[in-house]
Amino acid sequence: MATPYRDLFAAPGTTRLALAGLLARLPLPMTGIGIITLLSQLRGSYALAGAVSATFVLTYALLSPQVSRWVDRHGQGRVLPWAAAASASGLLALLACTVLSAPDWTLFVAAMLAGCMPSVSAMVRARWTAIHRGGPQLQAAYSLETVFDEVTFIAGPPLSVGLSVAVWPQAGVLVAAVLLLAGVAALVLQRRTEPPLQTLDATASRRSLLRQPEIRLLALLMLAMGVIVGTVDITSVAFAEQRGQPLAASLVLSAYAVGSCGAGLLFGALNLQVPLRRLLLLGAAATALTALPLLWVGNLPSLAIAVLLAGVFFAPTMIVAMSLVEQCVPAARLTEGMTWLLAGLNIGVALGAAVSGQVVDAAGVRPGFLVALIAGACVLLIAILAQHALPGAGVSGRAAEATR
């Protein structure tokens, strides 16, 4: 299993690339929960805190593909510093508003500016693609990046909350802003791994990639998968609180991340002679089926096992979706294409948390798990619809090298 990952880092500068990317993507999961923790402490309103945090998340989801489009046109070195500076300015403005007791509407303006944050995950994946395009290491690269995404979403929220509660209410968001600037600077300074600019058709570059049926379907699929993640987060916390063991929720959610990370690393090491669109269908079917056991959990250990099983197919399905993007879009627009999928995922997580939270409040925990089941069915339906739109010749990982 170590061989494909050893080969992945054989190219010069790749170790520094991975570390810089890991650092630069940490602010995203820190910011949303950091805003909630900050405003709930200082303004005493979870409704306000949630609304401001949602403003940041939705603005990020809408703006990050546009930032990525500018990156494809002008290069990461020219665009990322400005995007990171704008986002950090928004975060600092938000902190200033809380210190100065500014009106609530100013918090929303600052959150929208903070939403200019670039999609670092897409930037790093684009660099890996430029280094290993068409090579057997590309699947391992996408697998590693998916695992890194999981790691930051495990470590980021507790770090942000801990800083805000133990040090200073503004500390979580402040550290996120500092890490954003430092991480993006570390990434931009690595000129060796930056993807070279490629010629763009002037007319085509003005049209959003979301107009392509295959990109639209893949983004919708990631949105539905995000709904599952958001639902699992909320319902697991509610289930643990209902059993009088709220701290156990962190262990349950860790099980989801462990299942996803382990499966992602293993998938990256496999040599599957299977077309990518068929792998997508298999992953979607497994995602739908593994949502079923959530309806029958009766205690925390069984919930942890069900969540672990549900997480096993998340990373492989996401890796396949990213590989399909690489085949569906011109190389000159790869960053934008990947960002649309990541934006769909983030919107889905926020939507899943909001919907399942309403269901749990109105009808209880068990009906809340139905949201994940419905989302799983949507994942499978979208994968079925996508079979005719997606390219059929591409195969997974090192199998692609064998077919050339």
PDB file of C-alpha atoms in Angstrom, residues 1-2 4-5 8 125 136-151 225 255-272 308-320 323 396-398:
ATOM      1  CA  MET A   1       0.000   0.000   0.000  1.00  0.00           C
ATOM      2  CA  ALA A   2       2.930   2.338   0.650  1.00  0.00           C
ATOM      3  CA  PRO A   4       1.871   4.384  -4.746  1.00  0.00           C
ATOM      4  CA  TYR A   5       2.261   7.014  -2.031  1.00  0.00           C
ATOM      5  CA  LEU A   8       3.625  10.152  -5.400  1.00  0.00           C
ATOM      6  CA  ARG A 125      -5.448  18.960  -6.512  1.00  0.00           C
ATOM      7  CA  PRO A 136      -0.546   6.083 -12.129  1.00  0.00           C
ATOM      8  CA  GLN A 137       0.091   8.354  -9.138  1.00  0.00           C
ATOM      9  CA  LEU A 138      -2.888  10.630  -9.755  1.00  0.00           C
ATOM     10  CA  GLN A 139      -5.436   8.419  -7.978  1.00  0.00           C
ATOM     11  CA  ALA A 140      -3.132   8.237  -4.954  1.00  0.00           C
ATOM     12  CA  ALA A 141      -2.859  12.045  -5.002  1.00  0.00           C
ATOM     13  CA  TYR A 142      -6.637  12.512  -5.053  1.00  0.00           C
ATOM     14  CA  SER A 143      -6.969   9.910  -2.294  1.00  0.00           C
ATOM     15  CA  LEU A 144      -4.408  11.654  -0.122  1.00  0.00           C
ATOM     16  CA  GLU A 145      -6.078  15.028  -0.629  1.00  0.00           C
ATOM     17  CA  THR A 146      -9.477  13.617   0.343  1.00  0.00           C
ATOM     18  CA  VAL A 147      -7.939  12.209   3.523  1.00  0.00           C
ATOM     19  CA  PHE A 148      -6.334  15.590   4.241  1.00  0.00           C
ATOM     20  CA  ASP A 149      -9.740  17.233   3.808  1.00  0.00           C
ATOM     21  CA  GLU A 150     -11.131  14.834   6.413  1.00  0.00           C
ATOM     22  CA  VAL A 151      -8.228  15.492   8.784  1.00  0.00           C
ATOM     23  CA  MET A 225     -23.355  13.481  -0.203  1.00  0.00           C
ATOM     24  CA  ALA A 255     -15.767   6.862  13.532  1.00  0.00           C
ATOM     25  CA  TYR A 256     -17.179   8.426  10.354  1.00  0.00           C
ATOM     26  CA  ALA A 257     -13.869  10.157   9.659  1.00  0.00           C
ATOM     27  CA  VAL A 258     -11.847   7.008  10.407  1.00  0.00           C
ATOM     28  CA  GLY A 259     -13.977   4.972   7.994  1.00  0.00           C
ATOM     29  CA  SER A 260     -13.633   7.575   5.266  1.00  0.00           C
ATOM     30  CA  CYS A 261      -9.893   8.156   5.740  1.00  0.00           C
ATOM     31  CA  GLY A 262      -9.047   4.453   5.869  1.00  0.00           C
ATOM     32  CA  ALA A 263     -11.099   3.677   2.781  1.00  0.00           C
ATOM     33  CA  GLY A 264      -9.612   6.659   0.938  1.00  0.00           C
ATOM     34  CA  LEU A 265      -6.027   5.579   1.587  1.00  0.00           C
ATOM     35  CA  LEU A 266      -6.789   1.998   0.582  1.00  0.00           C
ATOM     36  CA  PHE A 267      -8.613   3.082  -2.584  1.00  0.00           C
ATOM     37  CA  GLY A 268      -5.625   5.173  -3.607  1.00  0.00           C
ATOM     38  CA  ALA A 269      -3.413   2.091  -3.467  1.00  0.00           C
ATOM     39  CA  LEU A 270      -5.702  -0.136  -5.556  1.00  0.00           C
ATOM     40  CA  ASN A 271      -5.302  -0.912  -9.246  1.00  0.00           C
ATOM     41  CA  LEU A 272      -8.891  -1.283 -10.413  1.00  0.00           C
ATOM     42  CA  LEU A 308     -18.237   3.978  10.481  1.00  0.00           C
ATOM     43  CA  LEU A 309     -19.843   1.876   7.739  1.00  0.00           C
ATOM     44  CA  ALA A 310     -21.470   4.957   6.187  1.00  0.00           C
ATOM     45  CA  GLY A 311     -18.114   6.741   6.104  1.00  0.00           C
ATOM     46  CA  VAL A 312     -16.316   3.910   4.288  1.00  0.00           C
ATOM     47  CA  PHE A 313     -17.736   4.836   0.873  1.00  0.00           C
ATOM     48  CA  PHE A 314     -17.542   8.629   1.171  1.00  0.00           C
ATOM     49  CA  ALA A 315     -13.873   9.137   0.285  1.00  0.00           C
ATOM     50  CA  PRO A 316     -13.732   6.615  -2.619  1.00  0.00           C
ATOM     51  CA  THR A 317     -16.847   8.123  -4.211  1.00  0.00           C
ATOM     52  CA  MET A 318     -15.423  11.632  -3.893  1.00  0.00           C
ATOM     53  CA  ILE A 319     -12.085  10.489  -5.368  1.00  0.00           C
ATOM     54  CA  VAL A 320     -13.870   8.987  -8.380  1.00  0.00           C
ATOM     55  CA  SER A 323     -11.099  11.903 -11.349  1.00  0.00           C
ATOM     56  CA  SER A 396      -9.202   4.260 -12.242  1.00  0.00           C
ATOM     57  CA  GLY A 397      -5.719   5.058 -10.977  1.00  0.00           C
ATOM     58  CA  ARG A 398      -2.800   2.973 -12.207  1.00  0.00           C
TER      59      ARG A 398
END
